[in-house]
PDB file of C-alpha atoms in Angstrom:
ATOM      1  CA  UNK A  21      48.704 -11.298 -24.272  1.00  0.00           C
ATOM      2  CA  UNK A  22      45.753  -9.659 -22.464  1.00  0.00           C
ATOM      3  CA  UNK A  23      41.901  -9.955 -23.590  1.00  0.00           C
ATOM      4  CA  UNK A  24      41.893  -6.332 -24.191  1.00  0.00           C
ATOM      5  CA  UNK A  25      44.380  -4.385 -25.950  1.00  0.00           C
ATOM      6  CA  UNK A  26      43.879  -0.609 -25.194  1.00  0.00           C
ATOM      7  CA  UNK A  27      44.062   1.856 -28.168  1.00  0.00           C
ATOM      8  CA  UNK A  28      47.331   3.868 -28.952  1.00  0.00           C
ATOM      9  CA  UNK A  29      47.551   7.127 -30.050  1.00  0.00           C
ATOM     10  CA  UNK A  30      49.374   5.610 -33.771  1.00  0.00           C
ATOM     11  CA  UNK A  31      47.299   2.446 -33.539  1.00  0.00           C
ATOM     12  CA  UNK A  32      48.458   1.078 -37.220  1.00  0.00           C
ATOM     13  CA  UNK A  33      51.988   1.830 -35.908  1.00  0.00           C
ATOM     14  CA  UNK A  34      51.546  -0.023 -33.197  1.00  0.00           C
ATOM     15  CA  UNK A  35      49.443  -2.873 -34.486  1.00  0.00           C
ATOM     16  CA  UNK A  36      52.688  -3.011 -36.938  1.00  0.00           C
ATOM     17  CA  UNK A  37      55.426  -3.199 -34.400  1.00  0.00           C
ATOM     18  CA  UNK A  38      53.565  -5.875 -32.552  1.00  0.00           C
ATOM     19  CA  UNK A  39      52.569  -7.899 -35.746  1.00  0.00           C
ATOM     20  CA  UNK A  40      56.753  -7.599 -36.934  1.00  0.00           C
ATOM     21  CA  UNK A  41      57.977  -8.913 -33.265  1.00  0.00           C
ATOM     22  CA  UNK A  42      55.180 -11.772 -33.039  1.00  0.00           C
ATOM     23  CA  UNK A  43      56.207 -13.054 -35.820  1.00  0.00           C
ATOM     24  CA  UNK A  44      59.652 -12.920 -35.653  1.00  0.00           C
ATOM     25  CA  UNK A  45      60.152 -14.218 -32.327  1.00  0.00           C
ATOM     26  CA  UNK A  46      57.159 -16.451 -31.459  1.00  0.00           C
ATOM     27  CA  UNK A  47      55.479 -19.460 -32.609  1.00  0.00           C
ATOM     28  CA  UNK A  48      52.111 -19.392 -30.324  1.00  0.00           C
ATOM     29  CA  UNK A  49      50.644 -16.267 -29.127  1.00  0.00           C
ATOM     30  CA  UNK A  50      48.635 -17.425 -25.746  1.00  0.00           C
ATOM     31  CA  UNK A  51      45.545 -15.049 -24.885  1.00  0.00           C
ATOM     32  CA  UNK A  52      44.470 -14.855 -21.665  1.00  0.00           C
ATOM     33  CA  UNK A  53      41.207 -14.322 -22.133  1.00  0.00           C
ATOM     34  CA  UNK A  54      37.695 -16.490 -22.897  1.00  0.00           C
ATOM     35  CA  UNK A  55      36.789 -16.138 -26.817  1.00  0.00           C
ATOM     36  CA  UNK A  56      33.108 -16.303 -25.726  1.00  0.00           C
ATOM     37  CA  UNK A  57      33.317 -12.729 -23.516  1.00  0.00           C
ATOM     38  CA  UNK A  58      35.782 -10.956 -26.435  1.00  0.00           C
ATOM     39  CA  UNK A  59      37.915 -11.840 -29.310  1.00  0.00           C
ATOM     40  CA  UNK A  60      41.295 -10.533 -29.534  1.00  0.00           C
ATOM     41  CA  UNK A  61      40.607  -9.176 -32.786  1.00  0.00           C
ATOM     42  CA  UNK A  62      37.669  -6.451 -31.355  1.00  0.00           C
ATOM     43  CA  UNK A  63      40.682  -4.305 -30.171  1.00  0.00           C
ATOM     44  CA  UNK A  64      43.821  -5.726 -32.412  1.00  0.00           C
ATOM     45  CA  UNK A  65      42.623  -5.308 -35.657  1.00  0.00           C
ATOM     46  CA  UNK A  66      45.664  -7.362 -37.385  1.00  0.00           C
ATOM     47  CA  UNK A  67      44.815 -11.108 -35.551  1.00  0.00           C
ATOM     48  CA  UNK A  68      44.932 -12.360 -39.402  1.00  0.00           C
ATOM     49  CA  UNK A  69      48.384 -11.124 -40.168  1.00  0.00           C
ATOM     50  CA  UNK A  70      49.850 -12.730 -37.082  1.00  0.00           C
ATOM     51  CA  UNK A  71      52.437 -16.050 -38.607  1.00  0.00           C
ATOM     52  CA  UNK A  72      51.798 -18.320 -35.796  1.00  0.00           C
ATOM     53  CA  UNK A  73      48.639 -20.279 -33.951  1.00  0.00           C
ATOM     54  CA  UNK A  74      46.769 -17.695 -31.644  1.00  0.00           C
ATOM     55  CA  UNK A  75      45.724 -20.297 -28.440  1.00  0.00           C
ATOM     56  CA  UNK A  76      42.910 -18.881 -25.765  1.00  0.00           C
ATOM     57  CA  UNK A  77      44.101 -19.890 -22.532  1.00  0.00           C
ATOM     58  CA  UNK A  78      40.994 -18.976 -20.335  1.00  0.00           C
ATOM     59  CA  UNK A  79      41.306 -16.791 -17.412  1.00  0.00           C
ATOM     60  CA  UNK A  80      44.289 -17.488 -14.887  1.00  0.00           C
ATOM     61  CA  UNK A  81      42.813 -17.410 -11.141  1.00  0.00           C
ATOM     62  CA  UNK A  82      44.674 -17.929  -8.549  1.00  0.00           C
ATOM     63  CA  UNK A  83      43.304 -20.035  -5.443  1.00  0.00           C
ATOM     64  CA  UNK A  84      40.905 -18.734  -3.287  1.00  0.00           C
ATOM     65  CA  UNK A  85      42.239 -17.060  -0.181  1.00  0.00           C
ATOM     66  CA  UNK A  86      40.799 -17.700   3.387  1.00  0.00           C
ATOM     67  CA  UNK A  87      38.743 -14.952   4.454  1.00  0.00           C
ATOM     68  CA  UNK A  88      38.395 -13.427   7.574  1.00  0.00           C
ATOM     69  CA  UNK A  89      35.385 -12.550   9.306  1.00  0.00           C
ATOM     70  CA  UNK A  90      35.139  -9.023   8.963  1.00  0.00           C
ATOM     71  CA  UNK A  91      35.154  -9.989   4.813  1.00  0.00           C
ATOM     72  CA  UNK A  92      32.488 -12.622   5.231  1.00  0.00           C
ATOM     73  CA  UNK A  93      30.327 -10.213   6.905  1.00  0.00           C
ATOM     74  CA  UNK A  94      30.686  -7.566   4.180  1.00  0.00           C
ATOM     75  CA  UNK A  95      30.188 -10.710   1.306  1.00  0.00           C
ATOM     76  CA  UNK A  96      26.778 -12.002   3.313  1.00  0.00           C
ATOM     77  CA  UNK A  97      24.882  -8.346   3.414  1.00  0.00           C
ATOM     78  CA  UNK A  98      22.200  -8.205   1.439  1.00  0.00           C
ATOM     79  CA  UNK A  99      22.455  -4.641  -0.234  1.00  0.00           C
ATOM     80  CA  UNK A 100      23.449  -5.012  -3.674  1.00  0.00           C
ATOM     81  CA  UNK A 101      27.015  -4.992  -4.288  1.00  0.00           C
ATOM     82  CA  UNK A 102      29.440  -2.850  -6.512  1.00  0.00           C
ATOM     83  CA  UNK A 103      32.292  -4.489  -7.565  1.00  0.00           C
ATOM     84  CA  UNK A 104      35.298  -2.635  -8.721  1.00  0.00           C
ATOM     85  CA  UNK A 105      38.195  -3.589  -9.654  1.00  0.00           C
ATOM     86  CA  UNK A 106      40.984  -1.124 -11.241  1.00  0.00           C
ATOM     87  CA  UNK A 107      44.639  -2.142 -12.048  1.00  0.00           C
ATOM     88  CA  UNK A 108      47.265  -0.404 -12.322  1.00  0.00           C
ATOM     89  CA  UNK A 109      46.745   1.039 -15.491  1.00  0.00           C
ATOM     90  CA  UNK A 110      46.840   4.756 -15.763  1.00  0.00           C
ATOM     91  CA  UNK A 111      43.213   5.211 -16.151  1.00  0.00           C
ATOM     92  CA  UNK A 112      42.344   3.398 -12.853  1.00  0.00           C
ATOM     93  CA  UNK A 113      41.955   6.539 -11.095  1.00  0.00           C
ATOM     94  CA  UNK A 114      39.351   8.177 -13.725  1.00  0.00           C
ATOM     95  CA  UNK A 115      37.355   5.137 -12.800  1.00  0.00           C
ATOM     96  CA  UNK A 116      37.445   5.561  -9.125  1.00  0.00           C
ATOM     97  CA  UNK A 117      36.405   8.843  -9.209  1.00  0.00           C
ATOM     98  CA  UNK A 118      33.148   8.207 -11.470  1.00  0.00           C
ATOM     99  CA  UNK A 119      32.402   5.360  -8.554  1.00  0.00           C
ATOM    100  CA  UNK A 120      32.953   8.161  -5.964  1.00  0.00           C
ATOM    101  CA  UNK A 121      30.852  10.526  -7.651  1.00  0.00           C
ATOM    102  CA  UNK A 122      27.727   7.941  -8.730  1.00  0.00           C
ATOM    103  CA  UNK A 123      27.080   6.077  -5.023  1.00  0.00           C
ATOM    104  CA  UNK A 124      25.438   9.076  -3.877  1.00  0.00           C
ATOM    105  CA  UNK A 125      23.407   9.491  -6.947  1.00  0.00           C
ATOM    106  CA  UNK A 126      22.667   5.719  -6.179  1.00  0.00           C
ATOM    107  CA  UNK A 127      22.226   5.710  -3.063  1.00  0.00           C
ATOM    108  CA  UNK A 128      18.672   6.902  -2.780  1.00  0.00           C
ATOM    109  CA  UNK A 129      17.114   4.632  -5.216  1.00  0.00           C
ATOM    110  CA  UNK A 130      19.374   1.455  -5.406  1.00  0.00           C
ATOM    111  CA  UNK A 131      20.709   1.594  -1.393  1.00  0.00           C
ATOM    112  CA  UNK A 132      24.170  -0.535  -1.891  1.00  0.00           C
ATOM    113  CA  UNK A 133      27.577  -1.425  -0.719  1.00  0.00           C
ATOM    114  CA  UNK A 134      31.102  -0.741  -3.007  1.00  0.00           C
ATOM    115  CA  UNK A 135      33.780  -3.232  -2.587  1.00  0.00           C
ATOM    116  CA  UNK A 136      37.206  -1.437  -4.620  1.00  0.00           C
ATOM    117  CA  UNK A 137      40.328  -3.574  -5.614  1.00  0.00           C
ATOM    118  CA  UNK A 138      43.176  -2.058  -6.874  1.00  0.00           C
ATOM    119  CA  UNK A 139      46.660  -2.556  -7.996  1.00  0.00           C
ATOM    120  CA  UNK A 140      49.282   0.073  -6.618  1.00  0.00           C
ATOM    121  CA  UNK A 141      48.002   3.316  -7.835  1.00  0.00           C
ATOM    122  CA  UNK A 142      50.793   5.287  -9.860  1.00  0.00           C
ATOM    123  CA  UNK A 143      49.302   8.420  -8.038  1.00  0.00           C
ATOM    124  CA  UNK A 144      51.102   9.308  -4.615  1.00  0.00           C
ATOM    125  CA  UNK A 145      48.201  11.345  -3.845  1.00  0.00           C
ATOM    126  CA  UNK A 146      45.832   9.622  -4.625  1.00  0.00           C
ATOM    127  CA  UNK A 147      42.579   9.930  -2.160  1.00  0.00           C
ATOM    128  CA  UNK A 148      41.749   6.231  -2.958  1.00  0.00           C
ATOM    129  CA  UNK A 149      45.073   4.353  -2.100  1.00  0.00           C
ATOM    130  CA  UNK A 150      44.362   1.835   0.319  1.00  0.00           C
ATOM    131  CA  UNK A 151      46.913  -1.035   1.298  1.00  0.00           C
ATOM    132  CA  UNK A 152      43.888  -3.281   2.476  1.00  0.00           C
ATOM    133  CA  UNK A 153      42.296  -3.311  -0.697  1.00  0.00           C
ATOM    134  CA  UNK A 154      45.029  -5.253  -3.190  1.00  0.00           C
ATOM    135  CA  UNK A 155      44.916  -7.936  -0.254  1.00  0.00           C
ATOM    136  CA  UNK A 156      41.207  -8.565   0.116  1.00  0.00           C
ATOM    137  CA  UNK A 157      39.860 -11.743  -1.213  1.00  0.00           C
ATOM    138  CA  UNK A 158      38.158 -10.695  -4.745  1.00  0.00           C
ATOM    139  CA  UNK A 159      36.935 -14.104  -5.761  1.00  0.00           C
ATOM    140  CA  UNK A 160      34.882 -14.117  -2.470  1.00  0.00           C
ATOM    141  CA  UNK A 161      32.781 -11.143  -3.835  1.00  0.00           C
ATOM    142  CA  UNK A 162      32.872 -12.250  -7.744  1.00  0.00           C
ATOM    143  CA  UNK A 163      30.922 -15.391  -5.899  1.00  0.00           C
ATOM    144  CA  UNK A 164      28.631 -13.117  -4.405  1.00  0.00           C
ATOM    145  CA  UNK A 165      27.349 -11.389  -7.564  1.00  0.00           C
ATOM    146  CA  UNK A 166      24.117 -12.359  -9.937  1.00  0.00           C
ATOM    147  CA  UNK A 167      25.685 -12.299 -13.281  1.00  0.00           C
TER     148      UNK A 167
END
């Protein structure tokens, strides 16, 4: 299950149908997630009524990719970077657009670079869809950052 479970319109109704097939089918619900950022239950209010052991797995990374040099170059600057990464989620897009809309807000005071990583966009139009993107090494620029 993911860290985050986004809100449905019927929430209870939902939290029900997911608490009735848990149970009925499964014995450990793995959570993909680190308890210490967010616990399941701050967006799945029925954790307690679940029948079987609820197991935090961590986050699953994959290896780190080579990267080339035009990436390295990007990773090295030394403008503060804005990382963003959308999936492919319908609200991916809102997201993007806010980014589009801030940097030159930004730009004056807090001069910076954007780095975007997205998932296949579910919008054929979409002025953001870039095939370079999903392919670009994001654990190179998570390194980067100053968390």
């Amino acid at each position: 299950m993911r860290d985050i479970v986004v809100p449905k319109q019927n929430q209870a109704r939902h939290e029900e149908k997911v608490c009735k097939l848990i149970n009925k089918y499964f014995d450990m619900l793995l959570v993909h997630s680190d308890p210490n950022f967010i616990r399941l239950e701050e967006t799945f209010s029925r954790v307690n009524d679940l029948n079987c052991q609820v197991h935090y797995t961590g986050y699953v990374a994959q290896k780190v990719p080579r990267v080339d040099c035009e990436t390295r170059t990007k990773i090295q600057e030394k403008k503060p970077l804005i990382l963003v990464s959308v999936g492919g989620g319908r609200f991916g897009h809102e997201l993007l657009e806010c980014i589009v809309k801030t940097a030159p807000i930004l730009k004056e005071s807090l001069p910076h670079q954007i780095q975007t990583f997205t998932e296949k966009l579910r919008f054929k139009a979409s002025p953001f869809r870039d095939k370079k993107s999903s392919s670009e090494p994001i654990l190179f620029f998570l390194r980067r950052g100053n968390y």
